Coordinates of C-alpha atoms in Angstrom, one line a residue:
M1 CA 241.8 234.4 73.3
L2 CA 244.4 232.9 75.4
L3 CA 243.2 229.6 76.1
L4 CA 244.4 226.7 78.0
R5 CA 244.3 224.0 76.0
A6 CA 234.5 215.6 75.4
E7 CA 217.1 199.8 78.1
P8 CA 216.8 196.9 78.0
P9 CA 217.5 194.7 80.9
R10 CA 221.2 193.0 81.0
R11 CA 221.6 189.6 78.6
G12 CA 223.2 186.9 80.2
S13 CA 225.2 184.1 78.4
P14 CA 225.1 182.3 75.9
R15 CA 225.7 184.9 73.4
T16 CA 224.3 184.2 69.8
P17 CA 224.0 185.8 66.9
V18 CA 221.8 189.4 66.1
L19 CA 222.3 191.7 63.4
P20 CA 223.4 195.0 64.4
T21 CA 221.2 197.0 62.7
T22 CA 217.8 197.6 61.6
T23 CA 215.8 199.0 58.5
T24 CA 212.7 199.9 58.2
P25 CA 211.1 202.0 54.9
P26 CA 210.3 205.4 55.0
P27 CA 206.9 206.1 56.7
P28 CA 250.5 251.3 65.2
P29 CA 253.7 249.2 67.3
R30 CA 254.0 249.5 70.4
G31 CA 257.2 252.3 70.8
R32 CA 258.6 251.0 74.6
S33 CA 261.1 254.1 74.7
Q34 CA 257.9 256.2 75.9
L35 CA 256.5 254.0 78.1
R36 CA 258.2 253.0 81.2
S37 CA 259.0 249.2 81.6
P38 CA 257.2 247.3 84.0
R39 CA 258.9 244.6 86.1
R40 CA 260.3 241.6 84.9
L41 CA 261.0 238.6 86.2
P42 CA 264.4 236.5 85.1
P43 CA 263.2 233.9 82.5
L44 CA 263.0 230.2 83.7
P45 CA 265.8 228.2 81.7
L46 CA 263.1 226.1 79.7
P47 CA 264.1 225.2 75.9
R48 CA 263.1 227.6 73.0
R49 CA 260.5 226.0 70.4
G50 CA 262.3 224.8 67.2
C51 CA 260.3 227.1 65.2
S52 CA 258.5 230.3 64.7
R53 CA 255.2 231.4 63.6
F54 CA 256.7 234.8 62.7
P55 CA 260.0 235.5 60.7
P56 CA 263.3 236.6 63.0
G57 CA 263.4 240.1 63.7
S58 CA 259.7 240.6 63.2
P59 CA 257.6 242.5 65.8
A60 CA 255.9 239.5 66.8
T61 CA 259.0 238.0 68.3
G62 CA 260.4 241.3 69.7
G63 CA 260.5 242.1 73.3
R64 CA 259.9 239.6 76.4
R65 CA 261.4 236.6 75.3
G66 CA 261.9 235.2 78.2
A67 CA 258.7 235.5 79.5
A68 CA 256.4 233.6 76.7
P69 CA 257.8 230.5 76.4
V70 CA 257.9 230.2 80.5
L71 CA 254.1 231.3 79.9
A72 CA 253.4 228.9 77.2
A73 CA 255.2 226.3 79.4
L74 CA 253.1 226.9 82.3
L75 CA 249.7 227.1 80.9
G76 CA 250.2 224.6 78.4
L77 CA 251.9 221.7 80.9
G78 CA 250.5 222.9 84.3
A79 CA 254.6 222.8 85.8
V80 CA 253.6 223.4 89.1
L81 CA 257.0 223.1 90.3
A82 CA 257.9 226.0 88.1
Y83 CA 255.1 228.2 88.7
G84 CA 256.2 227.9 92.6
E85 CA 259.4 229.0 92.3
R86 CA 258.5 231.7 89.8
R87 CA 256.1 233.1 92.5
R88 CA 258.7 232.9 95.1
R89 CA 260.9 235.0 92.6
G90 CA 257.9 237.8 91.9
A91 CA 258.0 237.7 96.0
Q92 CA 261.3 238.8 96.8
A93 CA 261.1 241.2 93.5
A94 CA 258.1 242.8 94.4
Q95 CA 259.9 243.2 98.4
A96 CA 262.6 244.6 96.5
T97 CA 261.2 247.1 93.6
P98 CA 258.5 249.4 93.9
A99 CA 255.1 248.8 91.7
P100 CA 255.8 250.4 88.6
R101 CA 253.2 253.2 87.6
Y102 CA 252.0 252.6 83.9
P103 CA 250.8 255.1 81.3
L104 CA 247.2 255.1 80.5
Y105 CA 245.3 254.9 77.4
T106 CA 241.7 254.9 76.1
R107 CA 240.1 251.9 74.8
E108 CA 240.6 253.7 71.5
E109 CA 244.6 253.4 71.8
V110 CA 244.4 249.6 72.9
G111 CA 241.9 249.0 69.6
R112 CA 244.8 250.7 67.2
H113 CA 247.3 247.1 68.4
R114 CA 245.8 244.3 66.4
S115 CA 248.3 242.8 64.8
P116 CA 251.6 241.3 65.7
Q117 CA 253.4 244.4 63.0
D118 CA 251.4 246.6 65.4
R119 CA 251.4 245.0 68.1
V120 CA 249.0 242.8 70.2
W121 CA 247.5 244.4 72.6
V122 CA 244.5 243.0 75.3
T123 CA 242.8 244.5 78.1
H124 CA 241.3 242.9 81.3
G125 CA 239.4 244.7 83.8
T126 CA 240.8 248.4 83.4
E127 CA 244.7 246.9 82.7
V128 CA 245.9 247.0 79.3
F129 CA 248.7 244.1 77.8
D130 CA 251.1 243.7 75.2
V131 CA 250.7 239.8 74.7
T132 CA 252.4 240.2 71.0
D133 CA 254.9 237.6 72.4
F134 CA 252.6 234.5 73.5
V135 CA 250.9 234.6 69.9
E136 CA 252.9 232.2 68.3
L137 CA 252.7 230.1 71.5
H138 CA 249.1 229.7 71.9
P139 CA 248.1 226.4 72.1
G140 CA 244.5 227.0 70.3
G141 CA 246.7 228.8 67.8
A142 CA 247.1 232.0 67.0
D143 CA 244.3 232.4 65.2
K144 CA 242.2 232.2 68.9
V145 CA 244.1 235.3 70.3
L146 CA 244.3 237.8 67.4
L147 CA 240.3 237.3 68.0
A148 CA 240.8 239.7 71.0
A149 CA 243.5 241.6 69.4
G150 CA 242.8 245.3 70.5
G151 CA 239.9 244.8 73.0
A152 CA 238.5 243.0 76.3
L153 CA 239.7 239.4 77.0
E154 CA 236.0 239.0 79.1
P155 CA 233.9 237.9 76.7
F156 CA 236.3 235.4 74.8
W157 CA 237.4 233.9 78.7
A158 CA 233.9 233.8 79.9
L159 CA 233.7 231.1 76.9
Y160 CA 236.6 229.4 77.9
A161 CA 236.3 229.7 81.8
V162 CA 239.6 228.2 82.8
H163 CA 240.7 231.2 82.7
N164 CA 239.9 232.6 85.4
Q165 CA 242.1 231.2 87.8
P166 CA 244.3 233.4 90.1
H167 CA 247.6 231.7 88.7
V168 CA 246.8 232.9 85.1
L169 CA 245.9 235.9 86.2
E170 CA 249.3 236.8 88.0
L171 CA 250.9 235.2 84.9
L172 CA 249.4 237.7 82.8
Q173 CA 250.8 240.4 84.5
E174 CA 253.8 239.4 83.1
Y175 CA 253.1 241.2 79.6
K176 CA 251.0 244.3 81.4
V177 CA 252.4 247.6 79.7
G178 CA 249.3 250.3 81.0
E179 CA 245.9 250.5 82.3
L180 CA 243.0 252.2 81.3
G181 CA 242.1 255.7 81.9
P182 CA 239.6 256.6 84.8
E183 CA 237.2 257.7 82.2
E184 CA 237.1 254.9 80.1
A185 CA 233.7 252.3 80.7
P186 CA 234.1 248.6 81.6
P187 CA 233.0 245.9 78.6
T188 CA 229.1 246.3 78.4
P189 CA 227.4 243.5 80.0
T190 CA 226.5 242.2 76.9
A191 CA 230.0 241.4 75.8
T192 CA 230.4 239.7 78.7
Q193 CA 227.2 238.1 79.3
D194 CA 227.4 234.1 80.3
P195 CA 227.6 232.3 76.9
F196 CA 226.5 229.2 78.4
A197 CA 223.9 230.5 80.3
G198 CA 221.4 228.6 77.9
D199 CA 222.4 225.6 78.1
P200 CA 220.0 222.4 79.6
A201 CA 219.5 220.9 82.7
R202 CA 222.0 217.5 83.4
H203 CA 221.2 214.8 85.3
P204 CA 222.7 215.3 89.5
G205 CA 224.5 211.9 89.1
L206 CA 227.0 213.0 86.3
R207 CA 230.4 213.6 87.4
V208 CA 231.5 216.9 86.2
N209 CA 234.8 217.5 84.7
S210 CA 233.9 221.2 83.8
Q211 CA 231.2 223.2 83.7
K212 CA 232.0 225.4 81.0
P213 CA 231.4 223.9 78.6
F214 CA 230.0 221.2 79.9
N215 CA 231.8 217.7 79.8
A216 CA 231.2 215.1 82.6
E217 CA 231.1 211.4 83.0
P218 CA 228.4 208.3 84.3
P219 CA 229.3 206.7 87.5
A220 CA 231.8 204.4 86.7
E221 CA 230.1 201.7 88.7
L222 CA 226.7 202.6 86.9
L223 CA 228.6 201.9 83.8
A224 CA 227.9 197.9 83.5
E225 CA 224.7 197.7 85.0
R226 CA 222.8 198.4 81.5
F227 CA 223.9 197.4 78.3
L228 CA 222.3 200.8 77.0
T229 CA 223.2 203.7 78.7
P230 CA 219.9 206.1 79.7
N231 CA 220.3 209.0 77.7
E232 CA 220.5 211.4 81.1
L233 CA 223.6 209.1 82.1
F234 CA 225.0 209.1 78.7
F235 CA 228.5 210.6 79.1
T236 CA 228.6 214.2 78.1
R237 CA 231.3 215.8 75.8
N238 CA 230.8 219.5 74.5
H239 CA 233.9 222.0 73.4
L240 CA 231.4 225.3 73.1
P241 CA 228.1 226.2 74.1
V242 CA 224.6 224.0 73.6
P243 CA 223.2 225.9 70.1
A244 CA 219.4 226.5 70.6
V245 CA 218.3 225.1 68.0
D246 CA 214.4 225.8 65.9
P247 CA 213.6 222.1 64.6
G248 CA 210.9 223.8 62.5
S249 CA 213.3 226.2 60.4
Y250 CA 216.2 223.4 60.5
R251 CA 217.9 223.0 57.3
L252 CA 220.9 220.4 56.4
R253 CA 223.1 221.2 53.8
V254 CA 225.1 218.6 52.0
E255 CA 227.8 220.4 49.0
G256 CA 230.7 219.0 47.3
P257 CA 232.5 220.0 44.1
G258 CA 230.8 221.0 41.1
G259 CA 228.4 222.7 42.5
R260 CA 226.4 219.7 43.9
A261 CA 224.6 220.8 46.7
L262 CA 221.2 219.7 49.0
S263 CA 218.9 221.3 51.4
L264 CA 217.0 218.9 53.5
S265 CA 214.7 219.6 56.3
L266 CA 213.9 217.6 59.5
A267 CA 210.8 216.3 57.9
E268 CA 212.5 215.5 54.4
L269 CA 215.2 213.7 56.1
R270 CA 212.6 211.3 57.6
S271 CA 210.2 211.5 54.8
R272 CA 213.0 211.1 52.0
F273 CA 215.1 208.2 53.5
P274 CA 214.6 205.1 55.1
K275 CA 215.2 204.8 58.6
H276 CA 217.9 203.1 59.4
E277 CA 218.9 201.9 63.6
V278 CA 222.0 200.7 65.0
T279 CA 223.4 200.5 68.4
A280 CA 227.0 201.5 69.2
T281 CA 229.7 202.7 71.5
L282 CA 231.1 206.6 71.4
Q283 CA 234.2 207.2 73.5
C284 CA 236.1 210.1 74.0
A285 CA 239.6 209.9 73.0
G286 CA 240.8 211.1 76.4
N287 CA 238.6 208.4 78.2
R288 CA 241.0 206.9 80.8
R289 CA 243.3 210.2 80.6
S290 CA 243.7 210.7 84.7
E291 CA 245.5 207.5 84.6
M292 CA 248.5 209.0 82.2
S293 CA 248.4 212.2 84.3
H294 CA 250.0 210.0 87.5
V295 CA 252.9 209.4 84.7
R296 CA 253.5 212.8 84.2
P297 CA 251.3 215.8 83.2
V298 CA 249.0 215.8 80.5
K299 CA 246.7 218.9 78.8
G300 CA 242.9 218.0 79.2
L301 CA 239.7 217.0 81.1
A302 CA 241.0 214.8 83.8
W303 CA 238.4 211.6 82.7
D304 CA 238.1 208.3 84.9
I305 CA 236.7 205.2 83.0
G306 CA 233.3 206.8 82.1
A307 CA 233.8 208.6 78.8
I308 CA 232.0 206.0 77.3
S309 CA 228.6 205.1 76.4
T310 CA 226.1 203.0 74.3
A311 CA 223.0 203.8 73.2
R312 CA 220.6 202.7 69.9
W313 CA 220.5 205.3 67.2
G314 CA 218.2 205.6 64.6
G315 CA 218.3 208.0 61.6
V316 CA 218.9 207.8 58.0
R317 CA 222.2 206.5 56.6
L318 CA 224.9 209.4 55.3
R319 CA 225.5 206.8 52.3
D320 CA 221.9 207.6 51.5
V321 CA 222.1 210.9 51.6
L322 CA 225.2 211.6 49.8
L323 CA 223.7 209.3 47.4
Q324 CA 220.5 211.1 47.0
A325 CA 223.1 214.8 46.8
G326 CA 225.0 213.3 43.5
F327 CA 227.8 211.5 44.8
E328 CA 229.0 208.3 43.6
E329 CA 229.7 205.4 45.7
E330 CA 233.6 205.2 44.9
R331 CA 236.1 208.3 43.7
E332 CA 239.1 208.1 42.6
G333 CA 242.1 209.9 44.9
E334 CA 242.0 210.9 48.5
W335 CA 238.1 212.3 49.4
H336 CA 236.8 213.0 52.6
V337 CA 233.9 214.0 54.3
C338 CA 233.6 216.7 56.6
F339 CA 231.3 217.9 59.2
E340 CA 230.2 221.3 60.4
G341 CA 227.9 221.5 63.7
L342 CA 226.3 224.5 64.5
D343 CA 227.9 225.4 68.1
T344 CA 230.3 227.9 67.8
D345 CA 232.9 229.7 69.2
V346 CA 233.0 233.9 69.6
G347 CA 234.6 234.1 66.3
G348 CA 231.9 232.3 64.6
A349 CA 233.9 229.0 63.8
P350 CA 232.0 226.1 63.8
Y351 CA 233.2 222.8 65.8
G352 CA 234.1 220.6 63.0
A353 CA 235.3 216.9 61.6
S354 CA 235.5 214.6 59.0
I355 CA 236.0 210.9 58.0
P356 CA 237.4 209.3 55.3
Y357 CA 234.9 209.1 52.1
G358 CA 235.2 205.6 51.6
R359 CA 233.7 205.0 55.3
A360 CA 230.7 207.6 54.7
V361 CA 229.6 205.6 52.2
S362 CA 230.2 202.1 52.6
P363 CA 226.7 200.3 53.6
A364 CA 229.3 197.9 56.2
A365 CA 229.8 201.2 58.0
D366 CA 226.3 202.0 59.3
V367 CA 227.2 205.8 59.7
L368 CA 224.2 207.7 60.7
L369 CA 222.6 211.2 60.7
A370 CA 220.8 210.4 63.5
Y371 CA 217.6 211.7 65.2
E372 CA 217.0 209.2 67.6
M373 CA 218.8 208.2 70.6
N374 CA 217.5 205.3 72.7
G375 CA 214.2 205.3 71.1
Q376 CA 213.6 209.2 72.1
E377 CA 214.2 212.8 70.4
L378 CA 218.0 213.6 70.6
P379 CA 218.5 215.2 73.8
R380 CA 220.1 219.0 73.5
D381 CA 223.8 217.7 74.9
H382 CA 223.4 214.7 72.2
G383 CA 223.0 217.2 69.5
F384 CA 219.2 218.2 69.1
P385 CA 217.8 217.6 66.4
L386 CA 220.5 216.1 64.0
R387 CA 224.2 214.4 64.5
V388 CA 226.3 212.3 62.9
V389 CA 226.9 208.6 64.8
V390 CA 230.3 207.2 63.1
P391 CA 230.5 203.5 65.2
G392 CA 233.7 202.1 65.8
V393 CA 235.6 205.7 65.7
V394 CA 236.5 207.9 68.3
G395 CA 233.5 210.0 69.4
A396 CA 235.3 213.8 68.4
R397 CA 233.8 212.7 64.8
S398 CA 230.0 212.2 65.8
V399 CA 229.7 215.6 65.1
K400 CA 226.4 216.5 66.8
W401 CA 224.1 220.0 66.1
L402 CA 225.4 219.2 62.5
R403 CA 224.8 222.1 59.9
R404 CA 226.7 220.8 57.2
V405 CA 228.2 217.9 55.2
A406 CA 230.7 218.4 52.4
V407 CA 232.6 216.0 50.3
S408 CA 236.3 216.9 50.0
P409 CA 239.7 216.6 48.6
A410 CA 241.1 217.2 52.0
E411 CA 240.2 216.6 55.6
S412 CA 238.5 219.2 57.6
P413 CA 240.4 222.3 58.3
S414 CA 238.9 222.3 62.0
H415 CA 241.4 222.4 64.9
W416 CA 239.8 219.8 66.4
Q417 CA 240.6 217.4 63.4
Q418 CA 244.2 219.1 62.5
N419 CA 245.5 220.5 66.1
D420 CA 244.1 217.9 68.9
Y421 CA 242.7 214.6 68.9
K422 CA 246.1 213.4 67.4
G423 CA 249.0 210.3 69.5
F424 CA 252.4 211.4 69.7
S425 CA 255.4 209.3 71.0
P426 CA 256.2 210.0 74.9
C427 CA 259.4 212.0 73.8
V428 CA 257.0 214.8 72.1
D429 CA 256.1 217.8 73.9
W430 CA 254.6 220.9 73.6
D431 CA 258.0 222.5 72.5
T432 CA 258.7 220.0 69.7
V433 CA 255.3 218.7 68.5
D434 CA 254.5 218.9 65.2
Y435 CA 250.6 218.6 64.8
S436 CA 251.2 217.9 61.0
T437 CA 253.1 215.1 61.3
A438 CA 250.7 212.7 63.0
P439 CA 247.1 211.4 61.6
A440 CA 243.9 212.1 62.9
I441 CA 242.8 209.5 65.2
Q442 CA 239.9 207.7 63.6
E443 CA 239.2 203.9 64.9
L444 CA 240.3 203.4 68.6
P445 CA 242.6 200.6 70.0
V446 CA 240.9 198.1 72.3
Q447 CA 239.4 198.7 75.3
S448 CA 238.6 197.6 78.7
A449 CA 238.0 198.9 82.5
I450 CA 236.6 197.6 85.6
T451 CA 233.3 199.1 87.2
H452 CA 233.1 197.3 90.4
P453 CA 234.4 197.2 93.0
R454 CA 235.9 200.8 92.9
P455 CA 239.2 201.4 94.1
G456 CA 239.7 201.4 97.8
T457 CA 237.2 199.6 98.1
A458 CA 236.2 196.9 100.8
V459 CA 234.9 194.2 100.1
P460 CA 233.8 191.3 101.8
A461 CA 235.3 187.8 102.4
G462 CA 233.7 184.3 100.0
E463 CA 232.9 185.4 96.7
L464 CA 233.8 188.8 94.2
T465 CA 232.0 189.6 91.4
V466 CA 234.1 191.5 89.1
K467 CA 232.6 193.7 86.5
G468 CA 233.0 195.4 83.4
Y469 CA 233.1 196.6 79.8
A470 CA 235.7 195.6 76.9
W471 CA 235.4 197.3 73.3
S472 CA 237.4 197.9 70.3
G473 CA 237.7 200.3 67.5
G474 CA 236.7 199.5 63.6
G475 CA 233.9 197.7 64.6
R476 CA 236.6 194.5 66.0
E477 CA 234.7 191.8 68.1
V478 CA 236.2 191.8 72.0
V479 CA 236.8 187.9 72.2
R480 CA 238.5 187.8 75.5
V481 CA 238.6 189.4 78.5
D482 CA 241.2 188.1 81.1
V483 CA 241.0 189.3 85.0
S484 CA 243.8 188.6 87.4
L485 CA 243.4 189.5 91.3
D486 CA 247.0 189.9 92.2
G487 CA 248.2 192.6 89.5
G488 CA 249.0 189.8 86.9
R489 CA 250.6 186.9 88.2
T490 CA 247.9 184.7 87.6
W491 CA 245.1 185.2 84.8
R492 CA 241.2 183.8 84.9
V493 CA 238.7 184.5 81.9
A494 CA 235.6 186.8 82.5
R495 CA 232.5 186.0 81.7
L496 CA 231.0 188.0 78.1
L497 CA 227.7 189.5 78.9
G498 CA 225.3 189.3 75.9
E499 CA 224.7 189.0 72.1
R500 CA 227.1 187.7 70.0
P501 CA 227.6 190.9 67.2
V502 CA 228.1 190.4 63.4
P503 CA 231.5 190.3 62.2
G504 CA 233.4 193.2 61.3
R505 CA 230.4 195.1 63.0
A506 CA 230.7 194.8 66.5
W507 CA 229.8 198.7 67.0
A508 CA 228.9 198.4 71.0
W509 CA 230.7 197.4 73.6
A510 CA 230.9 193.8 75.9
L511 CA 230.1 193.6 79.1
W512 CA 232.0 190.7 81.0
E513 CA 231.2 189.4 84.7
L514 CA 234.0 187.0 86.8
Q515 CA 233.4 185.5 90.4
A516 CA 236.1 184.3 92.0
P517 CA 236.2 183.2 95.8
V518 CA 238.3 185.8 97.8
A519 CA 240.2 185.2 101.5
A520 CA 239.6 187.2 104.4
G521 CA 242.8 190.3 104.8
A522 CA 243.6 190.1 101.7
E523 CA 245.0 193.0 99.4
L524 CA 244.1 192.5 95.9
E525 CA 245.2 194.1 92.7
I526 CA 242.4 193.7 90.2
V527 CA 243.4 194.0 86.5
C528 CA 241.8 193.5 83.4
K529 CA 243.0 193.2 79.8
A530 CA 240.7 192.7 76.5
V531 CA 241.4 191.0 73.4
D532 CA 240.1 191.4 69.9
G533 CA 239.2 189.3 67.1
S534 CA 242.1 190.3 65.5
Y535 CA 244.1 189.6 68.5
N536 CA 245.0 193.3 69.5
V537 CA 245.7 193.4 73.6
Q538 CA 245.9 196.1 75.6
P539 CA 249.2 196.9 77.0
D540 CA 250.0 195.9 80.3
T541 CA 251.5 199.7 81.5
V542 CA 250.9 203.4 81.2
A543 CA 254.1 205.3 80.6
P544 CA 255.2 203.7 77.0
I545 CA 251.8 205.2 75.7
W546 CA 251.7 208.5 77.7
N547 CA 251.7 211.5 75.3
L548 CA 250.8 215.1 76.0
R549 CA 247.3 215.0 75.3
G550 CA 246.8 212.0 76.8
V551 CA 244.4 210.7 74.6
L552 CA 244.4 206.7 73.6
S553 CA 245.1 205.3 77.2
N554 CA 244.3 202.1 77.1
A555 CA 246.9 199.9 79.3
W556 CA 245.3 197.4 81.9
H557 CA 242.6 198.7 84.1
R558 CA 244.3 198.3 87.6
V559 CA 242.1 198.5 91.0
H560 CA 243.0 198.1 94.4
V561 CA 241.1 197.1 97.2
T562 CA 241.1 195.1 100.4
V563 CA 239.5 192.1 102.1
G564 CA 237.2 192.2 104.8
R565 CA 237.6 190.2 107.9

């Protein structure tokens, strides 16, 4: 698969101590010499990758060495200028060279090309493509490309709708080697039906970043209006179609070394374990990614400041379930708890993630297997019937639609644990990145953002109210939010709202406000920065923390407004 690579009224000061949680008891090769070569454009002078998945001279590395890195670079980085130049050259070549005539193939013949040794062929519509040279460059991994080997792209592109764009189809033409014979029927409707057709309805107020899979954030101006985010406005980060789960037949499987295994229904989870509740903020690693793209292009959804929300979660402690399954509170060496969801790709691979074993069994970490959200049954978009909630940790580890928990000496092998959600230096690009050299993101850095006023608005003269949120990972309390109206030259301290958390268990955000007089006709650059209990503070600019995936974006948040006359 070619893949381009998610209450109660506000409380005011003074802040008083309150416990964050409660617990209640249980109620063959291509043969180019036999084919007429398609038109090829001269390769762009892009750098080569430092390593290859295939050895030199192997079939996987033969052929169009120029086109492959160009395509990967364009797909991975979105190099608009390079793409425009390529289109210009293509138009010139098309005028100078007659269109080639391609040989005809049957689907059976295409199906013989399913590996790098036999060449990897795919079809799209009635056209046949040899994508062998792209396999090692695929951002999502060679295994994803090989799922479509010998067959049609349509079922896979239906799952990742971002491919259905004109520039992707144009670039695919670089790999064309033939056409299907007129007697060959198109893929059956069942093979190309929309895998997202069963997704739930969503609130129209959400600001959508992608439809398939669905990813959306609440309007920024509503974020700080309530301490708990309403379920229907809670940010949604889906990687795959939303599964339809029958709660009556649902079983959670817990397993680990030594043959330990435990299978639990929803009713058994509710009856055999104490209910535990925790108020926790979840934040996507890509929150505020759009600001990084202003420095240099990044790959990922263009989240604004809304890939963060807070809820009161109810369920059972992961610790209790692991102990019931026979696992010890402490284990020697490195151990992890891996999670798998019921959401799967077309090859059957589930979304997965893991956390360190020590966090999973710590009574102070409050890791939940949650079945309630803000006092209601989990909505489908947020993991019904059961999900993991890992307070203080990046949202990617809070796996939804949970089907399996496994204790393992290794991290989850999932793509999203091994080859995504990691941070890199600004000097690392898609030709040099090596995901195995970086740790998976767990706790997130200190963060804050301005929710009111919105950028580019006009505000009345007089007293201006600035609102926002602040949060830090690992349970570190936000102890101060500094706000500037002049780009950081002078500062004021905002008022923190709500209740003061238990030290070390500040799982939820702090909402804040600042009132300040503003003069008519002024141009304001409002800036905020948060400080947590370890005196971690946000960096002032984005460029030094830029990374190719646009994660961990937590520079000072800046909003420009004008004051009316």
